[in-house]
Coordinates of C-alpha atoms (C1' of nucleotides) in Angstrom, one line a residue:
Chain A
X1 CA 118.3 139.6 101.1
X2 CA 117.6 137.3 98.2
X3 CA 115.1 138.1 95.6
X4 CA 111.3 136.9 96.7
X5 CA 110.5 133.4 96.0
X6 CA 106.8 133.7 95.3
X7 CA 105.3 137.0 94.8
X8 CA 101.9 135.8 94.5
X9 CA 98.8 133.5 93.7
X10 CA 98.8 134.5 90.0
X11 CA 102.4 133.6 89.9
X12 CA 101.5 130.4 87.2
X13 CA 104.6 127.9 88.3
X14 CA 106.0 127.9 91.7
X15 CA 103.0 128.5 94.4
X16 CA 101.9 125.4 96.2
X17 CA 98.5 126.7 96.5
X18 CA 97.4 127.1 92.6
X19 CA 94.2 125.1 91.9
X20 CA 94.1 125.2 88.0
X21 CA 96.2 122.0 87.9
X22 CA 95.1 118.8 86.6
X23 CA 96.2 115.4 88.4
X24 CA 98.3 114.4 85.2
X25 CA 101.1 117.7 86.4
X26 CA 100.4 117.6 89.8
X27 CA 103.4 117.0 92.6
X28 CA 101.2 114.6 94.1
X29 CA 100.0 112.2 91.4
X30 CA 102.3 109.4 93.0
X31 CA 100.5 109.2 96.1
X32 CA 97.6 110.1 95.1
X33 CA 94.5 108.5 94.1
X34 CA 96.0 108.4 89.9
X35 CA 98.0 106.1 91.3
X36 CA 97.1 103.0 89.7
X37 CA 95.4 104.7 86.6
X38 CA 96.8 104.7 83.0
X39 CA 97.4 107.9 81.2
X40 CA 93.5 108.3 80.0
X41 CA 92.2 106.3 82.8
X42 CA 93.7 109.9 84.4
X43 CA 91.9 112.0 82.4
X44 CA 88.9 110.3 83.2
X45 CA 89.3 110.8 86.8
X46 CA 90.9 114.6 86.2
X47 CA 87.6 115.5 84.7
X48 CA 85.2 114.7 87.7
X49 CA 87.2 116.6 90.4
X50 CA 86.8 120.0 91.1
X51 CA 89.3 122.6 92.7
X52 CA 88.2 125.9 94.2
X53 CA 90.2 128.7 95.5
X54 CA 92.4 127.3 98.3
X55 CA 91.3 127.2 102.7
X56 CA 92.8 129.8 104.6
X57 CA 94.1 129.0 107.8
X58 CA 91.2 127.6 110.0
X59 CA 88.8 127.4 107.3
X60 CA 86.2 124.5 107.1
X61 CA 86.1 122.2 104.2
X62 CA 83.1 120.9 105.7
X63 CA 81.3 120.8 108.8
X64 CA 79.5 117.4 110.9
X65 CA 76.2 117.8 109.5
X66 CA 76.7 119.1 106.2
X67 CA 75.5 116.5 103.7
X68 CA 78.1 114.2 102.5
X69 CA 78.9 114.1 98.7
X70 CA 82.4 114.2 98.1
X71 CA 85.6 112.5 99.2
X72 CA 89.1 115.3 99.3
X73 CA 92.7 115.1 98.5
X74 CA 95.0 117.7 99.5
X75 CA 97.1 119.1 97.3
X76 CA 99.2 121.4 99.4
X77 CA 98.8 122.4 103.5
X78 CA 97.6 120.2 106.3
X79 CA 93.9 119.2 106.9
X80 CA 92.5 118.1 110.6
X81 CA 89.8 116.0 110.6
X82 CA 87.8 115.9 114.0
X83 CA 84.5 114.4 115.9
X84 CA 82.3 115.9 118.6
X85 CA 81.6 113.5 121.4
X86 CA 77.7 114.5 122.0
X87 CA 79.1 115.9 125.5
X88 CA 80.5 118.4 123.3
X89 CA 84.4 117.1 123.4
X90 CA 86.6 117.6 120.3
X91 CA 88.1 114.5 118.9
X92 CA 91.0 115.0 116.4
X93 CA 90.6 111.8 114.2
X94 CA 93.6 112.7 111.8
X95 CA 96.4 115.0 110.0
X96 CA 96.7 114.9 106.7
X97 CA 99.2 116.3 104.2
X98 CA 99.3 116.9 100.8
X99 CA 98.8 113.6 98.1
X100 CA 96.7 112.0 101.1
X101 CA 92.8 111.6 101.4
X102 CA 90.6 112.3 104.0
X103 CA 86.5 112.5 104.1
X104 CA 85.9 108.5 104.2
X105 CA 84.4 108.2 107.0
X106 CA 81.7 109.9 105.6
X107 CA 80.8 107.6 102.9
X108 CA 78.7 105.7 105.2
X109 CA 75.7 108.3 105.9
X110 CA 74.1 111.1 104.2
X111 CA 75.6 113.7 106.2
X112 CA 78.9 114.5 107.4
X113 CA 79.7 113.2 111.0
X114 CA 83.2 114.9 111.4
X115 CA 84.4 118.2 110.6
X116 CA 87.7 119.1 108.2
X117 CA 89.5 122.2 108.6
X118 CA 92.3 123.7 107.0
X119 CA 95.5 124.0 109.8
X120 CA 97.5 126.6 107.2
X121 CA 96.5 127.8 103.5
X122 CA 96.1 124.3 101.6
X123 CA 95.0 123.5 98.1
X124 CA 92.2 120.6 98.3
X125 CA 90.9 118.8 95.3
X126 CA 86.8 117.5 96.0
X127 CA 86.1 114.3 94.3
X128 CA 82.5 113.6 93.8
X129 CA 81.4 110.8 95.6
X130 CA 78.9 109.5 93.3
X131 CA 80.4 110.3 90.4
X132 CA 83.6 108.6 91.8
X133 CA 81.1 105.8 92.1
X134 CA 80.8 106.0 88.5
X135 CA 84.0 105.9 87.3
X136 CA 85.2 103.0 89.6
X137 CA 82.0 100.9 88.0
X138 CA 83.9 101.7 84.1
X139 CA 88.0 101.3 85.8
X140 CA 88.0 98.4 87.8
X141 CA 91.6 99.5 88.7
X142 CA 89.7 102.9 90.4
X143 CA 87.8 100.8 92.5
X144 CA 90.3 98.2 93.5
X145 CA 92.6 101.7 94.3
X146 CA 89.4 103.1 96.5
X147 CA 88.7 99.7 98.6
X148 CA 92.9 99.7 99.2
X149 CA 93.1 103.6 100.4
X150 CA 90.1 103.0 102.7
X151 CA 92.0 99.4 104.0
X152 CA 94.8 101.7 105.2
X153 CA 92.3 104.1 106.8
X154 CA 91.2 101.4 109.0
X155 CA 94.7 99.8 109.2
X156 CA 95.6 103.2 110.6
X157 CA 93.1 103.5 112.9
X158 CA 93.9 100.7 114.4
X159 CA 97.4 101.5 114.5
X160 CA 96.6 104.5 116.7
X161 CA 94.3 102.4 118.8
X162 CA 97.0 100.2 119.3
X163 CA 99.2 103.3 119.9
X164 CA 97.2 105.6 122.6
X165 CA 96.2 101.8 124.4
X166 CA 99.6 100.8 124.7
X167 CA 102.2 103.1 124.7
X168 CA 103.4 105.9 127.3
X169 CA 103.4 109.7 126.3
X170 CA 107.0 109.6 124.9
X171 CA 106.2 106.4 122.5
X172 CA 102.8 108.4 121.5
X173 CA 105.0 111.8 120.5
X174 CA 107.7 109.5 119.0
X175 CA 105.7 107.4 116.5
X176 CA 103.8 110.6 115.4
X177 CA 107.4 112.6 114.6
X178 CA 108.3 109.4 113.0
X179 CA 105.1 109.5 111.1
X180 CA 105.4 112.8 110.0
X181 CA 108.8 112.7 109.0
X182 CA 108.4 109.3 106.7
X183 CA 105.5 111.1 105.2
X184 CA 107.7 114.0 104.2
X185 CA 110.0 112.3 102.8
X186 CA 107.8 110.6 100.3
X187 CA 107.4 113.9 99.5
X188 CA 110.7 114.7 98.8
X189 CA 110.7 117.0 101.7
X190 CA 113.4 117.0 104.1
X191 CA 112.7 114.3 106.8
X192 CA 115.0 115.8 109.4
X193 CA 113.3 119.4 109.3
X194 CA 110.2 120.2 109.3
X195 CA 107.5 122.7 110.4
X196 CA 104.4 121.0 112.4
X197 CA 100.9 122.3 110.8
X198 CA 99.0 121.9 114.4
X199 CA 99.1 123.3 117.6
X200 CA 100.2 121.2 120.9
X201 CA 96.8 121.2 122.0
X202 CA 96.0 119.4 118.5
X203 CA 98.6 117.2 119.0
X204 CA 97.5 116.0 122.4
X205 CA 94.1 115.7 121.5
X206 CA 94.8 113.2 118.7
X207 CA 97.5 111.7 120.8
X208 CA 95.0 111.4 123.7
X209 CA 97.4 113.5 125.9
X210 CA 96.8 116.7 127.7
X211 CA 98.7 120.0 126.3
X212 CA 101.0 119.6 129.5
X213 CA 102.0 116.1 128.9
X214 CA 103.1 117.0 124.8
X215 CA 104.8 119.8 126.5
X216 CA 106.8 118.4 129.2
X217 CA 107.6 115.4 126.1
X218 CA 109.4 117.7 123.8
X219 CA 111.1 119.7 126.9
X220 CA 112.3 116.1 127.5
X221 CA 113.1 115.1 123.7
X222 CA 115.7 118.3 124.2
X223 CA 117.2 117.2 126.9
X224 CA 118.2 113.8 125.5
X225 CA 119.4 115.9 122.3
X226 CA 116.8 113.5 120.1
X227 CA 115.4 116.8 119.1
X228 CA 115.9 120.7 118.7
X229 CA 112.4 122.4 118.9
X230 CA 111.4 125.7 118.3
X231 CA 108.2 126.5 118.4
X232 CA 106.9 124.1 115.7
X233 CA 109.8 123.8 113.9
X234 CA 110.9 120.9 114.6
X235 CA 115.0 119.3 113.7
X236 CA 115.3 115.7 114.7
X237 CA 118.7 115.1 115.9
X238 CA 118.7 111.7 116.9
X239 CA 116.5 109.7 113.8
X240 CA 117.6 106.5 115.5
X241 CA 117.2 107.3 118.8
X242 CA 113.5 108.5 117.8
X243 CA 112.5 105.3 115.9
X244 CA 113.8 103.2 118.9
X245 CA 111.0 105.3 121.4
X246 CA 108.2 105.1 117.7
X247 CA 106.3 102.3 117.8
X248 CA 107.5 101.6 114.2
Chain B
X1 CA 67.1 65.6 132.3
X2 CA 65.0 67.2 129.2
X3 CA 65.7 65.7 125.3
X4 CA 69.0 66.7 123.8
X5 CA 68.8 70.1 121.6
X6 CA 70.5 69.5 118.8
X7 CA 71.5 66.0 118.4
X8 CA 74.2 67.1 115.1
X9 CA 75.5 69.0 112.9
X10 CA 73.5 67.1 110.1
X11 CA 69.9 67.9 112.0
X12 CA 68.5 70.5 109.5
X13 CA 66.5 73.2 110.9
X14 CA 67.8 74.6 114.5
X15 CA 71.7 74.1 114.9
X16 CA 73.0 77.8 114.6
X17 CA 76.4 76.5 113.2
X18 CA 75.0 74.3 109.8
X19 CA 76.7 75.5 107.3
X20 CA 74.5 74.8 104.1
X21 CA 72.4 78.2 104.3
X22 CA 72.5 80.3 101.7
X23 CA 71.8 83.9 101.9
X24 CA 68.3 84.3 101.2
X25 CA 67.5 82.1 104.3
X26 CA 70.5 83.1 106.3
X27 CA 68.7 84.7 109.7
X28 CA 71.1 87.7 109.5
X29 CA 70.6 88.7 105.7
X30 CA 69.2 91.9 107.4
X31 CA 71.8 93.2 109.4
X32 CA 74.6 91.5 106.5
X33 CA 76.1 92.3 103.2
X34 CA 73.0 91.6 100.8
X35 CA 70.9 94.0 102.7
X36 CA 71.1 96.5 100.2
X37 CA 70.4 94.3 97.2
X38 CA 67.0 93.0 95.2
X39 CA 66.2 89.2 95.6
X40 CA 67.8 87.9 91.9
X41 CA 71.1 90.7 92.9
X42 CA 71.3 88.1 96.3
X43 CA 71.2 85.2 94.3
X44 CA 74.7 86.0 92.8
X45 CA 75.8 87.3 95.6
X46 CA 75.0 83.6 97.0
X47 CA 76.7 82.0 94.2
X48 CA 80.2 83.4 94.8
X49 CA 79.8 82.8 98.7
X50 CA 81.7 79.5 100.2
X51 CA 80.9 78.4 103.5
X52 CA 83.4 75.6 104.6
X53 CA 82.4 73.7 107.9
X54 CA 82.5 75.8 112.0
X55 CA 85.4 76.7 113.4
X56 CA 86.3 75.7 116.9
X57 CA 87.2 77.9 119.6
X58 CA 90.3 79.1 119.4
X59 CA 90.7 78.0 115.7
X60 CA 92.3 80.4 113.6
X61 CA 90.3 81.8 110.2
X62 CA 93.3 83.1 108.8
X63 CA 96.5 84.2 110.3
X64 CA 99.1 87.2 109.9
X65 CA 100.9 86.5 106.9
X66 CA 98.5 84.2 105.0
X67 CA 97.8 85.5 101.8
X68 CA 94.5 87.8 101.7
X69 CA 92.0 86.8 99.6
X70 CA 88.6 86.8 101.0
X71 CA 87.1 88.9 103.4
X72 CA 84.6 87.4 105.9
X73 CA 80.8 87.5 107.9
X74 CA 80.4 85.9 110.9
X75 CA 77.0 83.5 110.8
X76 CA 77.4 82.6 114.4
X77 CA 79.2 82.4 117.2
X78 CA 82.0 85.3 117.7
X79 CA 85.1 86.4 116.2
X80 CA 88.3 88.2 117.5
X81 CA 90.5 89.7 115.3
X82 CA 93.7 91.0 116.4
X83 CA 97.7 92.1 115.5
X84 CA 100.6 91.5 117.1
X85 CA 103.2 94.6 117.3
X86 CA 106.9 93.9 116.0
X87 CA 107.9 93.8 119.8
X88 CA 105.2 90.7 119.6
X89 CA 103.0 92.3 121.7
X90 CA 98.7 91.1 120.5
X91 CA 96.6 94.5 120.1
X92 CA 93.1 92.9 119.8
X93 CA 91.4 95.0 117.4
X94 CA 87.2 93.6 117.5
X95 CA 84.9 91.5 118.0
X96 CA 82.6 90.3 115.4
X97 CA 79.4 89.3 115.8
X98 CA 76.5 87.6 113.5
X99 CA 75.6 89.7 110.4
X100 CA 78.9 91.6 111.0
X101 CA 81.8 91.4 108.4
X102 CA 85.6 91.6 109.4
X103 CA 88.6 90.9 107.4
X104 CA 88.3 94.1 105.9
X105 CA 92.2 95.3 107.0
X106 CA 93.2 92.7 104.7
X107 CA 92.4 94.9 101.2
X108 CA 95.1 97.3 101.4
X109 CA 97.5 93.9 101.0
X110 CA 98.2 91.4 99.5
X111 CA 98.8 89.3 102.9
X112 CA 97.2 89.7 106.2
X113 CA 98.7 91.6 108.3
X114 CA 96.1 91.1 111.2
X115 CA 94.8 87.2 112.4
X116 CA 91.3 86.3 113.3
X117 CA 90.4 83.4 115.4
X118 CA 87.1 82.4 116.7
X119 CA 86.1 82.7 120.6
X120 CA 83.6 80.0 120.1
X121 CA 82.3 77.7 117.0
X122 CA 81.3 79.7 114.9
X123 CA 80.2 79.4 111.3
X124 CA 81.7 82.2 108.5
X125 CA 80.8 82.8 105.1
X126 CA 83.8 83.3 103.0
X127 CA 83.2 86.0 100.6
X128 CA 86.5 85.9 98.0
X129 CA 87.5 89.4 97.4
X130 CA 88.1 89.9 93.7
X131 CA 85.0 87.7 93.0
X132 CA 83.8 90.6 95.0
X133 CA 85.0 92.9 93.1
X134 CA 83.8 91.8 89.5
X135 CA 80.1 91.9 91.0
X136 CA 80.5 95.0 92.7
X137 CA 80.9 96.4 89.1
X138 CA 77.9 94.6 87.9
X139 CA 75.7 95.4 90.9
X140 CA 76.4 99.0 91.6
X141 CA 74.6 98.8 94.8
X142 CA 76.7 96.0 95.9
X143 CA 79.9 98.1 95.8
X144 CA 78.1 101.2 97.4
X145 CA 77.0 99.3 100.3
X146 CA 80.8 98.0 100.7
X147 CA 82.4 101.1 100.5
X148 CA 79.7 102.3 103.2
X149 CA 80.3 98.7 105.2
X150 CA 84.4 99.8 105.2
X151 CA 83.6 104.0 106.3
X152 CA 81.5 102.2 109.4
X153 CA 84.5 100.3 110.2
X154 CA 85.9 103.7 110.0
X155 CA 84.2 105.6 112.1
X156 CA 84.3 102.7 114.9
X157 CA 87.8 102.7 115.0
X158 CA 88.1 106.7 115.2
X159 CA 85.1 106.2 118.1
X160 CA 87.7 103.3 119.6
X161 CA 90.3 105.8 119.3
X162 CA 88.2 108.3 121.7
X163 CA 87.0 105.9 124.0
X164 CA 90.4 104.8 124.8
X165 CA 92.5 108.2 124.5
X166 CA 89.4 110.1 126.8
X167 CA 87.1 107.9 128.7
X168 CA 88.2 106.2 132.1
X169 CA 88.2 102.6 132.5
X170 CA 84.3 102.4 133.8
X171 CA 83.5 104.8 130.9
X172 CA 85.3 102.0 128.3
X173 CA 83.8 99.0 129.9
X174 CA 80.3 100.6 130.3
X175 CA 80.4 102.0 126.5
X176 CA 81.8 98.1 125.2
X177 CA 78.9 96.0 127.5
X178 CA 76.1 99.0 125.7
X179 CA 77.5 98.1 122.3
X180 CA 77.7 94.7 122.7
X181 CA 74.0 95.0 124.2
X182 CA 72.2 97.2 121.6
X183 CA 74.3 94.9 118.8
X184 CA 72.2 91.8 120.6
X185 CA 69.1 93.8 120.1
X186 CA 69.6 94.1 116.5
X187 CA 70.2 90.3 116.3
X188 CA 66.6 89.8 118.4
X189 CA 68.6 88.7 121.6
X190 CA 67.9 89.8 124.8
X191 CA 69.9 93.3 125.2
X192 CA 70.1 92.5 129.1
X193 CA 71.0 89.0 129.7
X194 CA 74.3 87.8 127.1
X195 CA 77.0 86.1 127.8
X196 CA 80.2 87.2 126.6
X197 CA 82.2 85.7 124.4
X198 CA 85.8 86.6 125.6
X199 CA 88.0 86.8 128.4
X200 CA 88.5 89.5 130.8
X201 CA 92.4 89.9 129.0
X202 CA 90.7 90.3 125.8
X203 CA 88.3 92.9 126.4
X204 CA 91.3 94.5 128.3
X205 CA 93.6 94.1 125.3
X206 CA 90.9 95.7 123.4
X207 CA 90.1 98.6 125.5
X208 CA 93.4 99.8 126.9
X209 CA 93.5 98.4 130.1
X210 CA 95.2 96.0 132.4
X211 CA 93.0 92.2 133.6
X212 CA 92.8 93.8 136.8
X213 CA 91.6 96.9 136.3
X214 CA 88.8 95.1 134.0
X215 CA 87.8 93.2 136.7
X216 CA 88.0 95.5 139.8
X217 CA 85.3 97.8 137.5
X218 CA 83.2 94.5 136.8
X219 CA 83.1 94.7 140.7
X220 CA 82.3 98.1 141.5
X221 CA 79.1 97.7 138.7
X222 CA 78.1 95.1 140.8
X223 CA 78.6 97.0 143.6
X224 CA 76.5 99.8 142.2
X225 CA 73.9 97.6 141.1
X226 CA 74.7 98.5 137.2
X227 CA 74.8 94.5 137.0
X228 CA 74.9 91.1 137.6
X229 CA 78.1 89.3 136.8
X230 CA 78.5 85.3 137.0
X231 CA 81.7 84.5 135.4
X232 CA 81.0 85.7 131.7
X233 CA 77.5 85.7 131.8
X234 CA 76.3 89.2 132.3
X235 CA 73.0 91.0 133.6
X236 CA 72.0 94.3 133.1
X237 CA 70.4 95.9 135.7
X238 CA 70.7 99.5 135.4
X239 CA 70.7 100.2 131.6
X240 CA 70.0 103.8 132.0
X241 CA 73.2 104.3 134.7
X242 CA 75.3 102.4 132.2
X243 CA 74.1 104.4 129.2
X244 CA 75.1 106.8 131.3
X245 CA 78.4 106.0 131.7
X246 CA 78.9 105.0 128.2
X247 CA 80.6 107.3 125.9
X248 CA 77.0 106.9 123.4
Chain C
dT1 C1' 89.3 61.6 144.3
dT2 C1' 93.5 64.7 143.8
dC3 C1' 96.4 67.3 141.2
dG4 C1' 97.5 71.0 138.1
dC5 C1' 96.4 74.8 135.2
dG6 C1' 93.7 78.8 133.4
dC7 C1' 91.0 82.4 134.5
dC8 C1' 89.5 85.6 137.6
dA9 C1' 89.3 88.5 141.9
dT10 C1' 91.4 91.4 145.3
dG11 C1' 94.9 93.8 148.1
dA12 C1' 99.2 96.8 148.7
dC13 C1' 102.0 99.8 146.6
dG14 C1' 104.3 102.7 143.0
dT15 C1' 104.1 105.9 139.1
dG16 C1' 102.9 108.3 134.8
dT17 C1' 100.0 111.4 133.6
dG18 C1' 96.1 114.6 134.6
dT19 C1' 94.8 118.9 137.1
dC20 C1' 95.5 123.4 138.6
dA21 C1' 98.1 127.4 138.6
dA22 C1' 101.7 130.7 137.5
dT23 C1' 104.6 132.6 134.0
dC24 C1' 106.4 133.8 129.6
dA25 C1' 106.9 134.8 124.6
dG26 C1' 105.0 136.4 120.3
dG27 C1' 101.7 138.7 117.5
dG28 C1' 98.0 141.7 116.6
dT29 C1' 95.6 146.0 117.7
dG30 C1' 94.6 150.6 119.3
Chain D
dC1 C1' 104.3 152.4 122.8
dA2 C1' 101.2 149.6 126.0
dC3 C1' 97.8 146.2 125.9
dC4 C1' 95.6 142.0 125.4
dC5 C1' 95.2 137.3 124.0
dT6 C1' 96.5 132.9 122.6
dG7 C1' 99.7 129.2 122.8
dA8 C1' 103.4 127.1 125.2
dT9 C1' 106.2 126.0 129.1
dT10 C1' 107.0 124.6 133.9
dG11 C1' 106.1 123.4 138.7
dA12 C1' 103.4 121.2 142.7
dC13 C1' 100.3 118.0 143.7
dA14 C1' 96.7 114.3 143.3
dC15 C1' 94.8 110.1 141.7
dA16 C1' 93.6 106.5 138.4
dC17 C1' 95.5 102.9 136.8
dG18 C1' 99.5 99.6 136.3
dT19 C1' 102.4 96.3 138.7
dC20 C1' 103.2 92.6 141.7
dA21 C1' 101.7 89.1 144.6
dT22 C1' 98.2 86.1 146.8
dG23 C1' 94.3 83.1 146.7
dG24 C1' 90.0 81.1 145.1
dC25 C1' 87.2 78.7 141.7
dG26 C1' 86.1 75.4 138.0
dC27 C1' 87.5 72.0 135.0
dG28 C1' 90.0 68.4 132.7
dA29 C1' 93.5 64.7 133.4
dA30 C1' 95.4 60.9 135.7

DNA sequence: TTCGCGCCATGACGTGTGTCAATCAGGGTG
DNA sequence: CACCCTGATTGACACACGTCATGGCGCGAA
C-alpha cells in the first residue's frame, strides 16, 4: 500500500479543503470571480471575502429564509442549490463545483429564497454582497465581471429550460455527463472519469426525471458501451457517442 | 361608426406606441428600471436612453449574432425572445411585457446569442449597456437595482425550470395565463379580460408542450368553466380554480 | 366572390416516462 | 454476527402527452 496522501486538515499544502488561502494562490482563480482583476485589483477583492471551516457532507450554507447578504464561490466539493414549491416539493435549481458561483438568485430580496447545501466536504468562500457592491463601484472591471457571471446564470437557465422542454430522458442524462465532464476538464481533472457528487434522486430532480427513469438511462448507457458505471463513478467510454445524444 | 382613436403616430397625448416619452412621464417608470432612483438620478438615466421609432409585428429588435450592445424595456406592445438550438430547433425563452426589461442574456457576450422580435408594435427603449455601466458606478442604486433586475430573471427561469420538469400541461398553461394576469394588474389592466399576444405554438414552445396539447387544455378550461376563450382573447372566469391549478 | 394560407381545434393511435412494487447491495450500528 | 436503512436497480403496467391526419375558420390576394 502506498504511503497516505493526506493525513489531515492541518496538513498546509495538499488538502483541497484548507480555507486560509487567498484568491491570488488559489486552484481556482482562473475561473473564478479574479478573473478579470489585476494583481491589486485581487487584493482588493481577497480582503472582503471570508472563509470559515469547510461544509461537511449535507451541511447548509444557507437556508430559504435566511437573510440574504452574501454571494459564494466554492473552492473545493459540490454545492446543490434547491427551491421549495409552496406544496412542499424540492426543486434542485443547480450543481456547482469548485471555481463556480452560486447564491444569485438571491440578490433580488432580503431573504434567501433557495437553500445551498454541501453534497461532500467542500471549501466555500462567502463574498459580501454589499461590500462586493462596493468594490465593483471603485473596479469597473469587478462589476462588468459580476453583470457577465449572472448573464450566464440566466443563459443557463435557459439552457435547461430548453433542455427538460425538449429533450427525452437519454438527451437530458447525456448533456448533464457532458456538462460535468467539460467542467472537469477546465479543471484539469480527468474528463473521462469522474465521481458524481449527487445522488440519482438529485439528479432526476434537477433533470425533471423520476429516480427510475435516471436509472433505467444509465442501465441503458451500459448496454450501448457509452458508459461504465459504478455506483457514482462514472468512466465514459464513448465521448463521441455521448455528445451526439448531449444537447451540445 | 364612432370617431377614429388615434388618427397617428404624430397625435401627442394617447397613442401607446409615441416614442418621444422620456422617463419621468413614461406610464411604466413604476414597474421599470428608474424605479429605484431620485427624480435628478432619472434624469440621467433619461439622457443615455434612445428610443428609435415601433416595431412591427414580427419585426426583429436584434437577432442571434448581432453584436450586443444594449439591453432593452418594452414601452408597449409585447416582446418574444427566443434561441434556436444548433439542430435549428427555436426554444422561446419569454415574453416581455410593458415596464419589463429583456435582453439581459446578451451580457455575458459580446454578440447575441438569443433574438427578440416583437408579437405586435411595440415601442422599446434602448438602454446601451456600457453607458449603463459608467452610471451604474455613479448612481450606486442604479447598479443595485440591476443586479436585482438580473437575480429576478433568475429566479423566473429556475421557476420555468419547475413548471416544465414537474407540473402537467393544465398546471403550465394555468400558472402562464395567472402570471400573465397578475403582470396586467400591475400594469392597471383588467387581470381577467386580456388578450394574448402570441400564438398557441409559442406559448407551447415556451412551456414544453406540443400546439395540440395547448389547445385541447384551452378546451377542457372552457369546459370547466375556468374561462372563456375567443381566438386569443381570453376571460377568466374562475380565478380561484385556476390559481389553483397554477404552480403560485 | 373564390382561392389559398395560417392558425387553431379535434380525433385516433402510439409511446416514453411515471407509478407501484419487489429486490438487492452497501454501510452503519448494536 | 444480524439488523436496519438508504440508495439503486429492475419489472409490470398505466396514462399523459406526442404524433399524424382531418377539417374549420378568418383573412388577404386576385
Amino acid at each position: 500500500m502506498e504511503p497516505l496522501k493526506t493525513m489531515s486538515v492541518v496538513t498546509d499544502s495538499p488538502c483541497p479543503h484548507r480555507h486560509n488561502v487567498n484568491c491570488g494562490d488559489c486552484r481556482m482563480k482562473a475561473l473564478c470571480l479574479p478573473l478579470a482583476l489585476e494583481l491589486d485589483q485581487v487584493e482588493q477583492l481577497d480582503r472582503i471575502i471570508q472563509r470559515g471551516r469547510p461544509y461537511q457532507r449535507e451541511e447548509h450554507i444557507y437556508r430559504a429564509g435566511d437573510a440574504f447578504h452574501a454571494v459564494y464561490a466554492v473552492r473545493s466539493g459540490a454545492i446543490k442549490t434547491f427551491a421549495m414549491t409552496d406544496q412542499g416539493v424540492e426543486q434542485v435549481t443547480g450543481f456547482y463545483l469548485p471555481g463556480e458561483i452560486f447564491g444569485m438568485d438571491g440578490i433580488a430580496h432580503t431573504h434567501h429564497i433557495s437553500s445551498a447545501l454541501a453534497l461532500e466536504t467542500s471549501a466555500v468562500c462567502e463574498i459580501p454582497f454589499t461590500r462586493l457592491e462596493d468594490l465593483s463601484i471603485a473596479l469597473p472591471s469587478l462589476q462588468r465581471h459580476f453583470f457577465q457571471l449572472m448573464s450566464r446564470e440566466i443563459i443557463n437557465d435557459q439552457r435547461l429550460v430548453a433542455l427538460i422542454g425538449k429533450n427525452s430522458a437519454d438527451e437530458r442524462l447525456a448533456t448533464l455527463l457532458m456538462s460535468i465532464s467539460t467542467r472537469n476538464a477546465k479543471r484539469n481533472l480527468s474528463e473521462l472519469r469522474f465521481r458524481l457528487p449527487m445522488s440519482r434522486a438529485d439528479i432526476g430532480n434537477y433533470l425533471g426525471l423520476t429516480v427510475e427513469t435516471v436509472s433505467r438511462v444509465f442501465s441503458r448507457f451500459q448496454k450501448q458501451r457509452l458508459l461504465k458505471v459504478d455506483k457514482k463513478e462514472i468512466e465514459i467510454l464513448d465521448l463521441g457517442g455521448l455528445q451526439e445524444l448531449a444537447n451540445v
